Coordinates of C-alpha atoms in Angstrom, one line a residue:
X1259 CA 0.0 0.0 0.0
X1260 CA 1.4 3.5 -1.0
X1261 CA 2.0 6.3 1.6
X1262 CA -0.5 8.0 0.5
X1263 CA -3.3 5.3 0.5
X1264 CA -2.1 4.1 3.4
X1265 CA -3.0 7.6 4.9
X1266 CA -6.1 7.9 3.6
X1267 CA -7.1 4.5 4.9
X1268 CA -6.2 5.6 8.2
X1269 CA -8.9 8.9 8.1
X1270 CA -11.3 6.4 6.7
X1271 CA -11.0 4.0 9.7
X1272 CA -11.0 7.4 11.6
X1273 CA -14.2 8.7 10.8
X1274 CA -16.3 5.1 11.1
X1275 CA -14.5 4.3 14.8
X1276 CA -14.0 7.7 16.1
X1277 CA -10.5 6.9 17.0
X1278 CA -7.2 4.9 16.1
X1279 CA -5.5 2.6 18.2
X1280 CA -2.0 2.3 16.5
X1281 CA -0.8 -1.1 17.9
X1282 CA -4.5 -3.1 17.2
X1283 CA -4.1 -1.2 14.0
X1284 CA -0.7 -2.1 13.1
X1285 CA -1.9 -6.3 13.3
X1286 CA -4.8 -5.8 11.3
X1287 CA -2.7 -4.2 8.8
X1288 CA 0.3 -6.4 9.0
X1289 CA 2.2 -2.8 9.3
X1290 CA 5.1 -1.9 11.8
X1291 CA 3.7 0.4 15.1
X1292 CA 6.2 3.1 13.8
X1293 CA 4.8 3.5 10.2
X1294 CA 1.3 3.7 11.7
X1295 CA 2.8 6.4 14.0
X1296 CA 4.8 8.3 11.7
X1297 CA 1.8 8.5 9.6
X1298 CA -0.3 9.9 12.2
X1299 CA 2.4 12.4 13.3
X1300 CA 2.2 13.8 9.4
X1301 CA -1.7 13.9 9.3
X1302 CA -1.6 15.4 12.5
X1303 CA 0.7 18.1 11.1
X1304 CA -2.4 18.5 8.3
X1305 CA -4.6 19.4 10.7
X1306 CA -6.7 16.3 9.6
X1307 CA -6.7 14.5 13.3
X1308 CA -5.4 14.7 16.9
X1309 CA -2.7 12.8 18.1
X1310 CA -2.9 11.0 21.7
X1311 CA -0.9 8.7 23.8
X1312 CA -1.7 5.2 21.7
X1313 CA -3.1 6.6 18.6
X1314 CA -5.5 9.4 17.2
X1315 CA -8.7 10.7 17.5
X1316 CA -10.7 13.6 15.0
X1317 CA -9.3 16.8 15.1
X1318 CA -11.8 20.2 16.0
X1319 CA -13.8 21.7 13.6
X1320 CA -13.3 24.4 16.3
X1321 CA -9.8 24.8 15.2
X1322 CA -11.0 26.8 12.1
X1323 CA -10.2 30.9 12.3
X1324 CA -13.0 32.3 14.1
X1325 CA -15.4 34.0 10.7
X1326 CA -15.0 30.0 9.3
X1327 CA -16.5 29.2 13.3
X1328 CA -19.0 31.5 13.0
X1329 CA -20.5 29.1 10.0
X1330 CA -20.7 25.9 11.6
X1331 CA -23.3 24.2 13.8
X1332 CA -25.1 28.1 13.5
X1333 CA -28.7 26.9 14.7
X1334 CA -27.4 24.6 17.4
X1335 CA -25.2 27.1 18.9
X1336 CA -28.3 29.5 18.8
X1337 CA -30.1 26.7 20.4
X1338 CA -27.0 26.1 23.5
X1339 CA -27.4 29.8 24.1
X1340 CA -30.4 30.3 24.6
X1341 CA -30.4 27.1 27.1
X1342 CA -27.1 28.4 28.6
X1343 CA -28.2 32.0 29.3
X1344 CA -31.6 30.6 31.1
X1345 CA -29.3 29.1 34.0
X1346 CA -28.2 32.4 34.3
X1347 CA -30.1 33.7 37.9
X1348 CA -30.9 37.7 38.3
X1349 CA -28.1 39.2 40.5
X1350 CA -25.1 36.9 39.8
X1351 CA -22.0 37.4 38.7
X1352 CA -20.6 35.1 35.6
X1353 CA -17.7 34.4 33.2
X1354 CA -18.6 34.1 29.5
X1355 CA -15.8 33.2 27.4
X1356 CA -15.2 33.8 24.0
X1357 CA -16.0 32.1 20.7
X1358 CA -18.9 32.0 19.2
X1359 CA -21.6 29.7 20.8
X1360 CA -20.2 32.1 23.6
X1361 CA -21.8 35.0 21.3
X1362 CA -24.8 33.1 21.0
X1363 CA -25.5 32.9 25.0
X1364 CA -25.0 36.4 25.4
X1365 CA -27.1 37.3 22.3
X1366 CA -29.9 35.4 24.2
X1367 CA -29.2 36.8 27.9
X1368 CA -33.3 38.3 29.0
X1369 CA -33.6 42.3 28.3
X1370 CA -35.0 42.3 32.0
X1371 CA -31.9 39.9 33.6
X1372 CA -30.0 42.2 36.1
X1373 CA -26.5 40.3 36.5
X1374 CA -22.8 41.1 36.0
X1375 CA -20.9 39.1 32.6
X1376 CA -16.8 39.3 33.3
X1377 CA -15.7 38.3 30.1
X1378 CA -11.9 38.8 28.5
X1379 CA -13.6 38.3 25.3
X1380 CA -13.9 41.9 23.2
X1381 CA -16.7 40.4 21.0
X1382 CA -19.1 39.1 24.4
X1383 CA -18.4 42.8 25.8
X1384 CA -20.0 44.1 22.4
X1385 CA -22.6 41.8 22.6
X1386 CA -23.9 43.7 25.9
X1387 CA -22.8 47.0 25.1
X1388 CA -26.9 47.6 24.6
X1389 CA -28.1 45.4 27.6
X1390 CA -29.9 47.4 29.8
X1391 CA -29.3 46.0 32.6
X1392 CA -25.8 44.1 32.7
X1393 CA -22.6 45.4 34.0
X1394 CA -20.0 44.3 31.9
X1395 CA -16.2 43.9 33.2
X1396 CA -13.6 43.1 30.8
X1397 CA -10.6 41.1 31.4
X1398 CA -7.6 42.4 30.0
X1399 CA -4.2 41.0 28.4
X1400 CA -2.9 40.1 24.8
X1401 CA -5.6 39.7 22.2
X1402 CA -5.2 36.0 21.0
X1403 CA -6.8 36.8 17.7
X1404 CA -7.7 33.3 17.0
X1405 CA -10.5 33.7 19.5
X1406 CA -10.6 37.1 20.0
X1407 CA -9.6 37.1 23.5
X1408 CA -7.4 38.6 25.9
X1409 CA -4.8 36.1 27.1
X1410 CA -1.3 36.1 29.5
X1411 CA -0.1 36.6 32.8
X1412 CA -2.0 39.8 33.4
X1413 CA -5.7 38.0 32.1
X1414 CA -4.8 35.1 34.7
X1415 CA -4.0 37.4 37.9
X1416 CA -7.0 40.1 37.5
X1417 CA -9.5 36.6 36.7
X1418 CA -7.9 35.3 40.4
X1419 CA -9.4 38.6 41.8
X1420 CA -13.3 37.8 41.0
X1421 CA -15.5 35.4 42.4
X1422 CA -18.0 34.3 40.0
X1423 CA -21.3 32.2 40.2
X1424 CA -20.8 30.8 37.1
X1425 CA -18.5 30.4 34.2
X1426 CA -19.8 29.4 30.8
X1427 CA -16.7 27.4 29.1
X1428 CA -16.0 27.5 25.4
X1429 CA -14.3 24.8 24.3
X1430 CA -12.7 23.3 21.0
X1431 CA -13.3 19.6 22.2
X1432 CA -14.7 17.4 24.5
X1433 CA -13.9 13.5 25.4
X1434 CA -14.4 11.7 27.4
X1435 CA -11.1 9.6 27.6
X1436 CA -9.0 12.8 26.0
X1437 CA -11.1 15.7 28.4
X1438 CA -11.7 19.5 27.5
X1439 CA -9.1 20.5 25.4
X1440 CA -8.2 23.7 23.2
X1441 CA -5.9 24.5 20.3
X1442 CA -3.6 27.3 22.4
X1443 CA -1.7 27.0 25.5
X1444 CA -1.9 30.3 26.7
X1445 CA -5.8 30.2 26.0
X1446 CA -6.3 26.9 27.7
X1447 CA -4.3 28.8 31.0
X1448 CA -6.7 31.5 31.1
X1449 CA -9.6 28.8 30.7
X1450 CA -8.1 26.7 33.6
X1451 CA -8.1 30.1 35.8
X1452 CA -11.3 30.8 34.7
X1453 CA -12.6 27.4 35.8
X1454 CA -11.1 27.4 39.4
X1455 CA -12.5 31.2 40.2
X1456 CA -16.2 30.3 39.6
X1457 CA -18.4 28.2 41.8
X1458 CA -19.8 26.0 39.1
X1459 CA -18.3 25.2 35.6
X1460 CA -21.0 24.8 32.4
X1461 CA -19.3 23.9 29.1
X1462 CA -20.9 25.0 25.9
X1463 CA -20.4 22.0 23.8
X1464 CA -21.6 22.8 19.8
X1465 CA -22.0 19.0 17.7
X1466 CA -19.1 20.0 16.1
X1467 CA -16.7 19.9 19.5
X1468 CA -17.9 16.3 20.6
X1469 CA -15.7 13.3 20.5
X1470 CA -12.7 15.3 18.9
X1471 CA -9.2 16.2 20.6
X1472 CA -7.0 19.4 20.9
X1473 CA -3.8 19.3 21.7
X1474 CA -4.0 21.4 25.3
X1475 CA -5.9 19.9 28.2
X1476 CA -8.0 22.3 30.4
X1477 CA -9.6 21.0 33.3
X1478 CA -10.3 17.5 34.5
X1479 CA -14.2 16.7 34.2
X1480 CA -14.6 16.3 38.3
X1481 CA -14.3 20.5 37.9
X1482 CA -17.4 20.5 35.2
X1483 CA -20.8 20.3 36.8
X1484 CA -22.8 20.4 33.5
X1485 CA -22.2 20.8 29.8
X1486 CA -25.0 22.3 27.4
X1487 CA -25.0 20.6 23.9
X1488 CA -27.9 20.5 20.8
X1489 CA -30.7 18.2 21.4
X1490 CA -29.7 16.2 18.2
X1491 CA -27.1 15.1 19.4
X1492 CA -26.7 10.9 19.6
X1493 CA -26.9 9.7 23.3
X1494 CA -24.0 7.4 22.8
X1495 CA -21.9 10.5 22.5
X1496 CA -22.9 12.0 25.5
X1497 CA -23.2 9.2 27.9
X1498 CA -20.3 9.1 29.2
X1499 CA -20.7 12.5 30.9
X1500 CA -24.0 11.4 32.4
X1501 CA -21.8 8.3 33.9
X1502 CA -19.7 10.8 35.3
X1503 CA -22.7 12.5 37.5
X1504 CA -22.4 15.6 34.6
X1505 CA -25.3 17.6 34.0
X1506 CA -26.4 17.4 30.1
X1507 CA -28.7 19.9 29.3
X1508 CA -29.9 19.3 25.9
X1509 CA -30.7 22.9 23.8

């Protein structure tokens, strides 16, 4: 088999199993562990998959620049919104990250709600800039123009100043052997600082985000205490949380 089929075999056997185990995969092919592995290292480089300890798994849609995000999963993340910014209780103080089912939720946040949104997310703080009745306190620190969202040292130490009620997490994947994950480093620090200055943790989890990998971990799932994703969405793919005492709310 040439490099190339070889390859695209491997993203075919990705997409039907939702993941590659290189040694099971290296018998059934009658191939050596390292081709399998030096192949997945180059289609990793291509963007087309994730690489993890053993083998691969699908790589984020999420990954995409954010006007390419802003085109995916549209009605669903309209949907996780409008679910997300109902748990939302007058009087509290949240996080609301960035990205775009992020815009969604605080596109859907109730003209009457009377609440504070602390978000280092320029686009959320836009969002609101007509709300009545929210206070709005931005974050500040380099803009990571990926997401469009303020990121370093100086996001991390003003985020360890506020207690929040809530923090709605945006995410570029969720699994649940790989965890929440992100494409940045510096993005999934903030996300992690974010996480351990609210109460309660809800991740914002578009179709698109499920059962994929990203090369930074976040936070383990025991800090997660519910996860909001589109009501089409096969059960299979989000039992696992359930088994883990996680909240799914389906939008």
């Amino acid at each position: 088999m040439l490099t190339l089929q070889r390859k695209q075999h491997l993203l075919e056997i990705l997409e039907r199993d939702g993941q590659i185990v290189a040694k099971s995969l290296s018998v059934q092919l009658g191939l050596s562990e390292d081709t399998i592995r030096r192949d997945l290292r180059q289609l990793a480089q291509e963007g087309l998959l994730q690489r993890v300890h053993g083998g691969a798994l699908p790589a984020s849609a999420a990954m995409a620049p954010f006007v390419e995000r802003q085109q995916i999963s549209s009605d669903a993340k309209s949907a996780i919104g409008r679910a997300a910014a109902a748990m939302i209780q007058p009087g509290q103080v949240v996080f609301i990250d960035g990205g775009t089912t992020a815009v969604q939720l605080a596109r859907q946040l109730p003209p009457a709600l009377r609440a504070t949104v602390v978000t280092h997310s320029p686009s959320i703080a836009l969002e609101l800039v007509t709300h009545p009745h929210i206070e709005v306190i931005m974050i500040g620190g380099r803009l990571f123009k990926h997401s469009i969202v303020g990121v370093g040292a100086e996001a991390i130490e003003a985020i360890g100043r506020i207690r929040a009620d809530l923090y709605f997490m945006g995410v570029c994947s969720l699994h649940p052997e790989a965890g929440i994950s992100t494409g940045d480093y510096e993005e999934a620090c903030v996300k992690r600082a974010l996480c351990n200055a609210a109460v309660k943790t809800v991740v914002l989890a578009s179709p698109e985000k499920l059962d994929t990998a990203s090369p930074y971990q976040i936070a383990p799932f025991p800090q997660v205490c519910g996860i909001v994703v589109n009501a089409g969405v096969a059960e299979a793919l989000i039992a696992p949380y359930r088994e883990m005492g996680i909240t799914v709310t389906l939008a």
